[in-house]
Structures are given as C-alpha cells and as structure tokens.
Amino acid sequence: MFHDRARIHVAAGRGGDGGLTFRREKHVPKGGPDGGDGGPGGDVVLVADADLRDLSAFRPNQHVKAGRGGNGRGSLKHGASGETAELHVPVGTQVFDDGEHLVADLAHPGARVVAARGGAPGRGNKRFATPTRQTPRFAETGTPGEEL
C-alpha cells in the first residue's frame, strides 16, 4: 500500500459587500435606495479523480484560495459569485484537519467534498428600507470565508 501525504492551506472567498446607492432620475424627485446585494464567496472543493495516482501535484505548504464575491451596485444589481477552486485528488484520499480528525474520505471516483465554504454576501441598502426608515444610509459587508 502506498502512503502519500500533502499539507495544504485552503481559504474560501470573502462575500461581497452590499451596495449603498440611491436612485437619481430626472422626473423622480425622491428616488429612494436601490443598492443591490453582494455576491457569495467561492468554495474550495476537493474532487476524487480516477486518473490521478498520487499527490505529487501539491507542493509542500501550498496555499489555495477561492475567488471573492463581487460588490452590489446601483439599480438593484447583485454582485457576481466568487470563483470556486476545485482541487483534483486521487481516489481514496482521506482529508484530515489540523487536529488529525478525519473530515472526509473520497473513496469513489467523482466524489466531492467542500473543504472550505465561502463567506456570506452583504445586503444592500434597499433591503433595510421600511415605511419608517425610508432612506437607510448603510449596507452590510460580506463575511470572510473559512480557512483550514
């Protein structure tokens, strides 16, 4: 039996910030808020690949980072979703965290496990508008993604 080890650092993407904008049109005297929500951060996913035989593709102490979510914009435009980072590993790979606890066992070809989840997106100022607070001048920031 062949034993192969690789230590990698994975970081999921941060969620995008919500938009803080107001409508400004010629014939609309009091436009109101129209900031869109941010996009979710990208995940780091491990995929079992039957074509691979060992973990030699991973350099020692390699860092893998997923994409950040886009920020919300005016006219209720949502931010783009962060790019997902896929890591192809051989079938039979076992994933451990720092404490040597088994997280996942990729025993079948095509098996997938999310190693780190992306951050949640922030809400735009349109989401906070109510009848009593008609012009909210704040928006949420996106949350950071997981790091393992």
PDB file of C-alpha atoms in Angstrom:
ATOM      1  CA  MET A   1       0.000   0.000   0.000  1.00  0.00           C
ATOM      2  CA  PHE A   2       1.303   3.438  -0.955  1.00  0.00           C
ATOM      3  CA  HIS A   3       1.098   6.208   1.626  1.00  0.00           C
ATOM      4  CA  ASP A   4       1.288   9.765   0.339  1.00  0.00           C
ATOM      5  CA  ARG A   5       0.819  12.987   2.315  1.00  0.00           C
ATOM      6  CA  ALA A   6       0.382  16.620   1.365  1.00  0.00           C
ATOM      7  CA  ARG A   7      -0.253  19.562   3.678  1.00  0.00           C
ATOM      8  CA  ILE A   8      -2.167  22.419   2.070  1.00  0.00           C
ATOM      9  CA  HIS A   9      -3.771  25.613   3.342  1.00  0.00           C
ATOM     10  CA  VAL A  10      -7.205  26.369   1.860  1.00  0.00           C
ATOM     11  CA  ALA A  11      -9.062  29.680   2.120  1.00  0.00           C
ATOM     12  CA  ALA A  12     -12.571  30.255   0.790  1.00  0.00           C
ATOM     13  CA  GLY A  13     -13.515  33.593  -0.764  1.00  0.00           C
ATOM     14  CA  ARG A  14     -14.987  36.523   1.119  1.00  0.00           C
ATOM     15  CA  GLY A  15     -18.576  37.546   0.402  1.00  0.00           C
ATOM     16  CA  GLY A  16     -19.133  40.786  -1.497  1.00  0.00           C
ATOM     17  CA  ASP A  17     -20.304  43.962   0.205  1.00  0.00           C
ATOM     18  CA  GLY A  18     -23.835  45.285  -0.243  1.00  0.00           C
ATOM     19  CA  GLY A  19     -24.379  48.377  -2.373  1.00  0.00           C
ATOM     20  CA  LEU A  20     -25.094  51.795  -0.867  1.00  0.00           C
ATOM     21  CA  THR A  21     -26.724  53.803  -3.666  1.00  0.00           C
ATOM     22  CA  PHE A  22     -29.825  55.904  -4.260  1.00  0.00           C
ATOM     23  CA  ARG A  23     -31.957  56.442  -7.355  1.00  0.00           C
ATOM     24  CA  ARG A  24     -31.300  59.704  -9.147  1.00  0.00           C
ATOM     25  CA  GLU A  25     -33.595  60.290 -12.098  1.00  0.00           C
ATOM     26  CA  LYS A  26     -34.827  63.459 -13.729  1.00  0.00           C
ATOM     27  CA  HIS A  27     -38.576  63.051 -13.133  1.00  0.00           C
ATOM     28  CA  VAL A  28     -38.381  61.139  -9.828  1.00  0.00           C
ATOM     29  CA  PRO A  29     -37.932  63.804  -7.134  1.00  0.00           C
ATOM     30  CA  LYS A  30     -37.285  61.442  -4.196  1.00  0.00           C
ATOM     31  CA  GLY A  31     -35.782  58.292  -5.632  1.00  0.00           C
ATOM     32  CA  GLY A  32     -35.015  56.169  -2.593  1.00  0.00           C
ATOM     33  CA  PRO A  33     -32.476  53.393  -2.000  1.00  0.00           C
ATOM     34  CA  ASP A  34     -31.562  50.926  -4.750  1.00  0.00           C
ATOM     35  CA  GLY A  35     -28.353  49.190  -3.576  1.00  0.00           C
ATOM     36  CA  GLY A  36     -28.070  45.525  -4.568  1.00  0.00           C
ATOM     37  CA  ASP A  37     -26.725  42.625  -2.533  1.00  0.00           C
ATOM     38  CA  GLY A  38     -23.158  41.368  -2.787  1.00  0.00           C
ATOM     39  CA  GLY A  39     -22.200  38.019  -4.263  1.00  0.00           C
ATOM     40  CA  PRO A  40     -21.309  34.926  -2.203  1.00  0.00           C
ATOM     41  CA  GLY A  41     -17.654  33.939  -1.820  1.00  0.00           C
ATOM     42  CA  GLY A  42     -16.278  30.944  -3.695  1.00  0.00           C
ATOM     43  CA  ASP A  43     -15.831  27.497  -2.111  1.00  0.00           C
ATOM     44  CA  VAL A  44     -12.770  25.247  -2.108  1.00  0.00           C
ATOM     45  CA  VAL A  45     -13.856  21.791  -3.324  1.00  0.00           C
ATOM     46  CA  LEU A  46     -11.881  18.525  -3.405  1.00  0.00           C
ATOM     47  CA  VAL A  47     -12.827  16.158  -6.255  1.00  0.00           C
ATOM     48  CA  ALA A  48     -11.755  12.498  -6.497  1.00  0.00           C
ATOM     49  CA  ASP A  49     -10.204  11.869  -9.922  1.00  0.00           C
ATOM     50  CA  ALA A  50      -9.640   8.282 -11.147  1.00  0.00           C
ATOM     51  CA  ASP A  51      -6.814   9.412 -13.475  1.00  0.00           C
ATOM     52  CA  LEU A  52      -4.539  10.577 -10.646  1.00  0.00           C
ATOM     53  CA  ARG A  53      -2.316   8.174  -8.720  1.00  0.00           C
ATOM     54  CA  ASP A  54      -0.505  10.321  -6.149  1.00  0.00           C
ATOM     55  CA  LEU A  55      -0.402  13.760  -4.521  1.00  0.00           C
ATOM     56  CA  SER A  56       2.795  14.870  -6.258  1.00  0.00           C
ATOM     57  CA  ALA A  57       0.948  17.800  -7.896  1.00  0.00           C
ATOM     58  CA  PHE A  58       0.687  19.519  -4.495  1.00  0.00           C
ATOM     59  CA  ARG A  59       3.779  21.430  -3.456  1.00  0.00           C
ATOM     60  CA  PRO A  60       4.725  21.455   0.237  1.00  0.00           C
ATOM     61  CA  ASN A  61       2.793  24.100   2.203  1.00  0.00           C
ATOM     62  CA  GLN A  62       0.732  25.097  -0.818  1.00  0.00           C
ATOM     63  CA  HIS A  63      -1.910  27.810  -0.401  1.00  0.00           C
ATOM     64  CA  VAL A  64      -5.177  27.558  -2.355  1.00  0.00           C
ATOM     65  CA  LYS A  65      -7.615  30.463  -2.370  1.00  0.00           C
ATOM     66  CA  ALA A  66     -11.090  30.736  -3.909  1.00  0.00           C
ATOM     67  CA  GLY A  67     -12.482  33.896  -5.522  1.00  0.00           C
ATOM     68  CA  ARG A  68     -14.075  36.808  -3.691  1.00  0.00           C
ATOM     69  CA  GLY A  69     -17.716  37.720  -4.280  1.00  0.00           C
ATOM     70  CA  GLY A  70     -18.465  40.903  -6.203  1.00  0.00           C
ATOM     71  CA  ASN A  71     -19.899  44.002  -4.542  1.00  0.00           C
ATOM     72  CA  GLY A  72     -23.512  45.045  -5.042  1.00  0.00           C
ATOM     73  CA  ARG A  73     -24.170  48.063  -7.255  1.00  0.00           C
ATOM     74  CA  GLY A  74     -26.926  50.524  -8.025  1.00  0.00           C
ATOM     75  CA  SER A  75     -30.215  49.684  -9.774  1.00  0.00           C
ATOM     76  CA  LEU A  76     -30.539  46.589  -7.535  1.00  0.00           C
ATOM     77  CA  LYS A  77     -27.644  44.847  -9.298  1.00  0.00           C
ATOM     78  CA  HIS A  78     -26.291  41.887  -7.338  1.00  0.00           C
ATOM     79  CA  GLY A  79     -22.574  41.161  -7.165  1.00  0.00           C
ATOM     80  CA  ALA A  80     -21.030  38.223  -9.004  1.00  0.00           C
ATOM     81  CA  SER A  81     -20.452  34.928  -7.217  1.00  0.00           C
ATOM     82  CA  GLY A  82     -16.869  34.110  -6.278  1.00  0.00           C
ATOM     83  CA  GLU A  83     -14.913  31.621  -8.386  1.00  0.00           C
ATOM     84  CA  THR A  84     -14.901  28.069  -6.951  1.00  0.00           C
ATOM     85  CA  ALA A  85     -11.455  26.473  -6.584  1.00  0.00           C
ATOM     86  CA  GLU A  86     -11.503  22.744  -7.451  1.00  0.00           C
ATOM     87  CA  LEU A  87      -8.624  20.539  -6.370  1.00  0.00           C
ATOM     88  CA  HIS A  88      -8.375  17.143  -8.084  1.00  0.00           C
ATOM     89  CA  VAL A  89      -7.055  14.386  -5.814  1.00  0.00           C
ATOM     90  CA  PRO A  90      -6.667  10.620  -6.328  1.00  0.00           C
ATOM     91  CA  VAL A  91      -9.448   8.222  -5.391  1.00  0.00           C
ATOM     92  CA  GLY A  92      -9.026   7.005  -1.808  1.00  0.00           C
ATOM     93  CA  THR A  93      -7.756  10.331  -0.463  1.00  0.00           C
ATOM     94  CA  GLN A  94      -8.586  10.995   3.161  1.00  0.00           C
ATOM     95  CA  VAL A  95      -8.846  14.604   4.342  1.00  0.00           C
ATOM     96  CA  PHE A  96      -7.763  15.497   7.874  1.00  0.00           C
ATOM     97  CA  ASP A  97      -7.889  18.834   9.684  1.00  0.00           C
ATOM     98  CA  ASP A  98      -5.038  20.188  11.840  1.00  0.00           C
ATOM     99  CA  GLY A  99      -6.112  18.132  14.834  1.00  0.00           C
ATOM    100  CA  GLU A 100      -5.775  14.881  12.833  1.00  0.00           C
ATOM    101  CA  HIS A 101      -9.547  14.340  12.821  1.00  0.00           C
ATOM    102  CA  LEU A 102     -10.933  12.703   9.695  1.00  0.00           C
ATOM    103  CA  VAL A 103     -13.031  15.226   7.739  1.00  0.00           C
ATOM    104  CA  ALA A 104     -13.779  13.274   4.545  1.00  0.00           C
ATOM    105  CA  ASP A 105     -12.885  10.074   2.694  1.00  0.00           C
ATOM    106  CA  LEU A 106     -13.031  10.360  -1.108  1.00  0.00           C
ATOM    107  CA  ALA A 107     -13.408   6.640  -1.827  1.00  0.00           C
ATOM    108  CA  HIS A 108     -15.255   6.765  -5.167  1.00  0.00           C
ATOM    109  CA  PRO A 109     -14.422   8.461  -8.489  1.00  0.00           C
ATOM    110  CA  GLY A 110     -16.239  11.781  -8.771  1.00  0.00           C
ATOM    111  CA  ALA A 111     -16.769  12.120  -5.003  1.00  0.00           C
ATOM    112  CA  ARG A 112     -16.786  15.766  -3.920  1.00  0.00           C
ATOM    113  CA  VAL A 113     -16.327  17.430  -0.565  1.00  0.00           C
ATOM    114  CA  VAL A 114     -16.357  21.131   0.272  1.00  0.00           C
ATOM    115  CA  ALA A 115     -13.150  21.761   2.212  1.00  0.00           C
ATOM    116  CA  ALA A 116     -13.913  25.439   2.964  1.00  0.00           C
ATOM    117  CA  ARG A 117     -17.195  27.314   2.490  1.00  0.00           C
ATOM    118  CA  GLY A 118     -17.295  30.804   1.018  1.00  0.00           C
ATOM    119  CA  GLY A 119     -18.433  33.807   3.008  1.00  0.00           C
ATOM    120  CA  ALA A 120     -21.996  35.090   3.022  1.00  0.00           C
ATOM    121  CA  PRO A 121     -22.811  38.168   0.920  1.00  0.00           C
ATOM    122  CA  GLY A 122     -23.689  41.529   2.436  1.00  0.00           C
ATOM    123  CA  ARG A 123     -27.139  43.057   1.933  1.00  0.00           C
ATOM    124  CA  GLY A 124     -27.650  46.323   0.089  1.00  0.00           C
ATOM    125  CA  ASN A 125     -29.429  49.371   1.500  1.00  0.00           C
ATOM    126  CA  LYS A 126     -32.658  48.523  -0.386  1.00  0.00           C
ATOM    127  CA  ARG A 127     -33.099  45.524   1.961  1.00  0.00           C
ATOM    128  CA  PHE A 128     -33.212  47.822   5.010  1.00  0.00           C
ATOM    129  CA  ALA A 129     -35.895  50.210   3.694  1.00  0.00           C
ATOM    130  CA  THR A 130     -39.088  50.232   5.774  1.00  0.00           C
ATOM    131  CA  PRO A 131     -42.041  52.631   5.973  1.00  0.00           C
ATOM    132  CA  THR A 132     -40.438  54.371   8.966  1.00  0.00           C
ATOM    133  CA  ARG A 133     -36.820  54.270   7.662  1.00  0.00           C
ATOM    134  CA  GLN A 134     -37.220  55.180   4.007  1.00  0.00           C
ATOM    135  CA  THR A 135     -33.623  56.166   3.241  1.00  0.00           C
ATOM    136  CA  PRO A 136     -31.196  53.800   5.012  1.00  0.00           C
ATOM    137  CA  ARG A 137     -27.664  55.125   4.667  1.00  0.00           C
ATOM    138  CA  PHE A 138     -25.898  51.867   5.458  1.00  0.00           C
ATOM    139  CA  ALA A 139     -25.315  48.430   3.954  1.00  0.00           C
ATOM    140  CA  GLU A 140     -23.787  45.186   5.216  1.00  0.00           C
ATOM    141  CA  THR A 141     -20.291  43.982   4.492  1.00  0.00           C
ATOM    142  CA  GLY A 142     -19.660  40.423   3.335  1.00  0.00           C
ATOM    143  CA  THR A 143     -18.363  37.856   5.813  1.00  0.00           C
ATOM    144  CA  PRO A 144     -14.971  36.179   5.380  1.00  0.00           C
ATOM    145  CA  GLY A 145     -14.748  32.600   4.144  1.00  0.00           C
ATOM    146  CA  GLU A 146     -13.428  29.614   6.101  1.00  0.00           C
ATOM    147  CA  GLU A 147      -9.698  28.902   6.333  1.00  0.00           C
ATOM    148  CA  LEU A 148      -8.294  25.459   7.079  1.00  0.00           C
TER     149      LEU A 148
END
